[in-house]
PDB file of C-alpha atoms in Angstrom:
ATOM      1  CA  MET A  25       0.000   0.000   0.000  1.00 74.00           C
ATOM      2  CA  SER A  26       1.407   3.363  -0.976  1.00 92.00           C
ATOM      3  CA  THR A  27       1.971   6.104   1.565  1.00 96.00           C
ATOM      4  CA  VAL A  28      -0.593   8.297  -0.214  1.00 96.00           C
ATOM      5  CA  LEU A  29      -3.243   5.574  -0.071  1.00 95.00           C
ATOM      6  CA  LEU A  30      -2.490   4.878   3.591  1.00 97.00           C
ATOM      7  CA  ARG A  31      -2.606   8.559   4.576  1.00 98.00           C
ATOM      8  CA  THR A  32      -5.787   9.105   2.583  1.00 97.00           C
ATOM      9  CA  THR A  33      -7.472   6.063   4.133  1.00 97.00           C
ATOM     10  CA  VAL A  34      -6.547   7.026   7.698  1.00 97.00           C
ATOM     11  CA  LEU A  35      -7.665  10.635   7.238  1.00 98.00           C
ATOM     12  CA  LEU A  36     -10.919   9.598   5.565  1.00 97.00           C
ATOM     13  CA  ALA A  37     -11.629   7.121   8.359  1.00 97.00           C
ATOM     14  CA  LEU A  38     -11.097   9.815  10.973  1.00 97.00           C
ATOM     15  CA  SER A  39     -13.227  12.320   9.069  1.00 97.00           C
ATOM     16  CA  ASN A  40     -15.978   9.718   8.773  1.00 96.00           C
ATOM     17  CA  VAL A  41     -16.088   9.288  12.535  1.00 96.00           C
ATOM     18  CA  PHE A  42     -16.894  12.990  12.824  1.00 95.00           C
ATOM     19  CA  MET A  43     -19.327  12.817   9.905  1.00 95.00           C
ATOM     20  CA  THR A  44     -21.221   9.870  11.350  1.00 95.00           C
ATOM     21  CA  VAL A  45     -21.498  11.540  14.745  1.00 94.00           C
ATOM     22  CA  ALA A  46     -22.633  14.810  13.120  1.00 93.00           C
ATOM     23  CA  TRP A  47     -25.245  13.104  10.959  1.00 94.00           C
ATOM     24  CA  TYR A  48     -26.699  10.549  13.356  1.00 95.00           C
ATOM     25  CA  ALA A  49     -25.764  10.963  17.036  1.00 94.00           C
ATOM     26  CA  HIS A  50     -28.367  13.687  17.491  1.00 94.00           C
ATOM     27  CA  LEU A  51     -31.073  11.085  16.814  1.00 95.00           C
ATOM     28  CA  LYS A  52     -30.142   9.457  20.102  1.00 94.00           C
ATOM     29  CA  ASN A  53     -28.804  12.351  22.161  1.00 92.00           C
ATOM     30  CA  LEU A  54     -30.913  15.317  21.085  1.00 94.00           C
ATOM     31  CA  ALA A  55     -34.224  13.702  20.164  1.00 92.00           C
ATOM     32  CA  GLN A  56     -36.098  15.869  22.673  1.00 95.00           C
ATOM     33  CA  ARG A  57     -34.479  19.119  21.556  1.00 95.00           C
ATOM     34  CA  PRO A  58     -35.642  21.291  18.632  1.00 96.00           C
ATOM     35  CA  TRP A  59     -34.225  20.272  15.241  1.00 96.00           C
ATOM     36  CA  TRP A  60     -32.303  23.529  14.882  1.00 96.00           C
ATOM     37  CA  VAL A  61     -30.312  22.794  18.070  1.00 96.00           C
ATOM     38  CA  ALA A  62     -29.302  19.454  16.568  1.00 94.00           C
ATOM     39  CA  ALA A  63     -28.462  21.169  13.267  1.00 95.00           C
ATOM     40  CA  LEU A  64     -26.214  23.756  14.912  1.00 95.00           C
ATOM     41  CA  LEU A  65     -24.394  21.161  16.997  1.00 94.00           C
ATOM     42  CA  SER A  66     -24.069  18.883  13.971  1.00 94.00           C
ATOM     43  CA  TRP A  67     -22.570  21.730  11.933  1.00 94.00           C
ATOM     44  CA  GLY A  68     -20.021  22.253  14.673  1.00 93.00           C
ATOM     45  CA  VAL A  69     -19.024  18.587  14.600  1.00 93.00           C
ATOM     46  CA  ALA A  70     -19.083  18.516  10.792  1.00 93.00           C
ATOM     47  CA  LEU A  71     -16.551  21.347  10.686  1.00 94.00           C
ATOM     48  CA  PHE A  72     -13.946  18.943  12.064  1.00 93.00           C
ATOM     49  CA  GLU A  73     -14.977  16.376   9.465  1.00 95.00           C
ATOM     50  CA  TYR A  74     -14.333  18.865   6.664  1.00 95.00           C
ATOM     51  CA  LEU A  75     -11.015  19.978   8.156  1.00 96.00           C
ATOM     52  CA  ILE A  76      -9.828  16.378   7.788  1.00 97.00           C
ATOM     53  CA  GLN A  77     -11.766  15.257   4.709  1.00 97.00           C
ATOM     54  CA  VAL A  78     -10.636  18.049   2.373  1.00 97.00           C
ATOM     55  CA  PRO A  79      -6.898  17.395   2.916  1.00 97.00           C
ATOM     56  CA  ALA A  80      -7.547  13.643   2.670  1.00 98.00           C
ATOM     57  CA  ASN A  81      -9.154  14.055  -0.747  1.00 97.00           C
ATOM     58  CA  ARG A  82      -6.393  16.378  -1.941  1.00 98.00           C
ATOM     59  CA  ILE A  83      -3.726  13.890  -0.845  1.00 98.00           C
ATOM     60  CA  GLY A  84      -5.604  10.958  -2.365  1.00 97.00           C
ATOM     61  CA  TYR A  85      -6.216  12.707  -5.660  1.00 97.00           C
ATOM     62  CA  THR A  86      -2.451  12.856  -6.279  1.00 97.00           C
ATOM     63  CA  GLU A  87      -2.467   9.088  -6.973  1.00 96.00           C
ATOM     64  CA  LEU A  88      -6.100   7.976  -7.150  1.00 96.00           C
ATOM     65  CA  THR A  89      -8.666   8.717  -9.805  1.00 95.00           C
ATOM     66  CA  LEU A  90     -11.813  10.539  -8.772  1.00 95.00           C
ATOM     67  CA  PRO A  91     -13.950   7.347  -9.004  1.00 94.00           C
ATOM     68  CA  GLN A  92     -11.386   5.453  -6.911  1.00 94.00           C
ATOM     69  CA  LEU A  93     -11.416   8.197  -4.313  1.00 95.00           C
ATOM     70  CA  LYS A  94     -15.224   8.141  -4.180  1.00 93.00           C
ATOM     71  CA  ILE A  95     -15.492   4.347  -3.807  1.00 93.00           C
ATOM     72  CA  LEU A  96     -12.792   4.416  -1.117  1.00 94.00           C
ATOM     73  CA  GLN A  97     -14.819   7.086   0.700  1.00 94.00           C
ATOM     74  CA  GLU A  98     -18.023   5.024   0.496  1.00 91.00           C
ATOM     75  CA  VAL A  99     -16.369   1.855   1.780  1.00 92.00           C
ATOM     76  CA  ILE A 100     -14.805   3.744   4.680  1.00 94.00           C
ATOM     77  CA  SER A 101     -18.075   5.523   5.393  1.00 92.00           C
ATOM     78  CA  LEU A 102     -20.004   2.283   5.709  1.00 89.00           C
ATOM     79  CA  SER A 103     -17.151   0.646   7.638  1.00 91.00           C
ATOM     80  CA  VAL A 104     -17.445   3.423  10.215  1.00 94.00           C
ATOM     81  CA  PHE A 105     -21.241   3.535  10.123  1.00 92.00           C
ATOM     82  CA  ALA A 106     -21.849  -0.179  10.749  1.00 91.00           C
ATOM     83  CA  PRO A 107     -20.150  -0.352  14.181  1.00 94.00           C
ATOM     84  CA  PHE A 108     -21.675   3.032  15.089  1.00 95.00           C
ATOM     85  CA  ALA A 109     -25.162   1.760  14.246  1.00 94.00           C
ATOM     86  CA  LEU A 110     -24.644  -1.518  16.089  1.00 94.00           C
ATOM     87  CA  PHE A 111     -22.835  -0.391  19.221  1.00 95.00           C
ATOM     88  CA  TYR A 112     -23.752   3.261  19.721  1.00 96.00           C
ATOM     89  CA  MET A 113     -27.264   3.381  18.310  1.00 95.00           C
ATOM     90  CA  GLY A 114     -28.171  -0.189  19.357  1.00 95.00           C
ATOM     91  CA  GLN A 115     -29.380  -1.293  15.927  1.00 94.00           C
ATOM     92  CA  PRO A 116     -29.693  -5.059  15.349  1.00 94.00           C
ATOM     93  CA  LEU A 117     -27.170  -6.901  13.185  1.00 90.00           C
ATOM     94  CA  LYS A 118     -28.768  -8.183   9.979  1.00 90.00           C
ATOM     95  CA  LEU A 119     -27.602 -10.529   7.258  1.00 91.00           C
ATOM     96  CA  ASP A 120     -28.378  -7.753   4.760  1.00 89.00           C
ATOM     97  CA  TYR A 121     -25.251  -5.968   6.022  1.00 85.00           C
ATOM     98  CA  LEU A 122     -23.161  -8.857   4.693  1.00 86.00           C
ATOM     99  CA  TRP A 123     -24.818  -8.649   1.270  1.00 91.00           C
ATOM    100  CA  ALA A 124     -24.307  -4.877   1.172  1.00 88.00           C
ATOM    101  CA  CYS A 125     -20.643  -5.398   2.084  1.00 86.00           C
ATOM    102  CA  LEU A 126     -20.219  -7.879  -0.744  1.00 91.00           C
ATOM    103  CA  CYS A 127     -21.731  -5.376  -3.179  1.00 92.00           C
ATOM    104  CA  LEU A 128     -19.226  -2.780  -1.990  1.00 89.00           C
ATOM    105  CA  LEU A 129     -16.367  -5.230  -2.464  1.00 90.00           C
ATOM    106  CA  GLY A 130     -17.575  -5.685  -6.030  1.00 92.00           C
ATOM    107  CA  ALA A 131     -17.556  -1.914  -6.514  1.00 90.00           C
ATOM    108  CA  VAL A 132     -14.011  -1.738  -5.146  1.00 89.00           C
ATOM    109  CA  TYR A 133     -12.893  -4.508  -7.503  1.00 92.00           C
ATOM    110  CA  PHE A 134     -14.363  -2.893 -10.597  1.00 92.00           C
ATOM    111  CA  ILE A 135     -13.181   0.648  -9.849  1.00 90.00           C
ATOM    112  CA  PHE A 136      -9.622  -0.340  -8.828  1.00 89.00           C
ATOM    113  CA  ARG A 137      -8.891  -3.043 -11.422  1.00 88.00           C
ATOM    114  CA  SER A 138      -6.374  -2.101 -14.054  1.00 76.00           C
TER     115      SER A 138
END
C-alpha cells in the first residue's frame, strides 16, 4: 500500500467518525431538543470532518482517480457507520449488512482493477 493511499485512508476514516457523529448521534442524544439545536451542533461537529476530509481528498487525488477516491470514501463511510449503528445506536445486526458489504467489495474490484 502506498503512503498516499495509507494517509488518505486514515484521514478519511477519521473524518468519517466525525461525519457519522454529526449526521446521526443527534437522533439518540438530542431527540427531545428542537431540530435547529441538533443542526447547529451537527454543523459544529461537521466542521472537524471537513477539516480532515478536504486534505484527505487532496492527498488521495495525487495518486487515485476521482472514481477510486469516491469508492474508497463510500467503503470507509459504511465501515465506520456499521459499528456506530450496532454499538452506539443499538441497531440489530442483519444478514443484509453482509450482502451490502459484498456489493461494496464488487464496486471496489471494478473501480480499482487495471
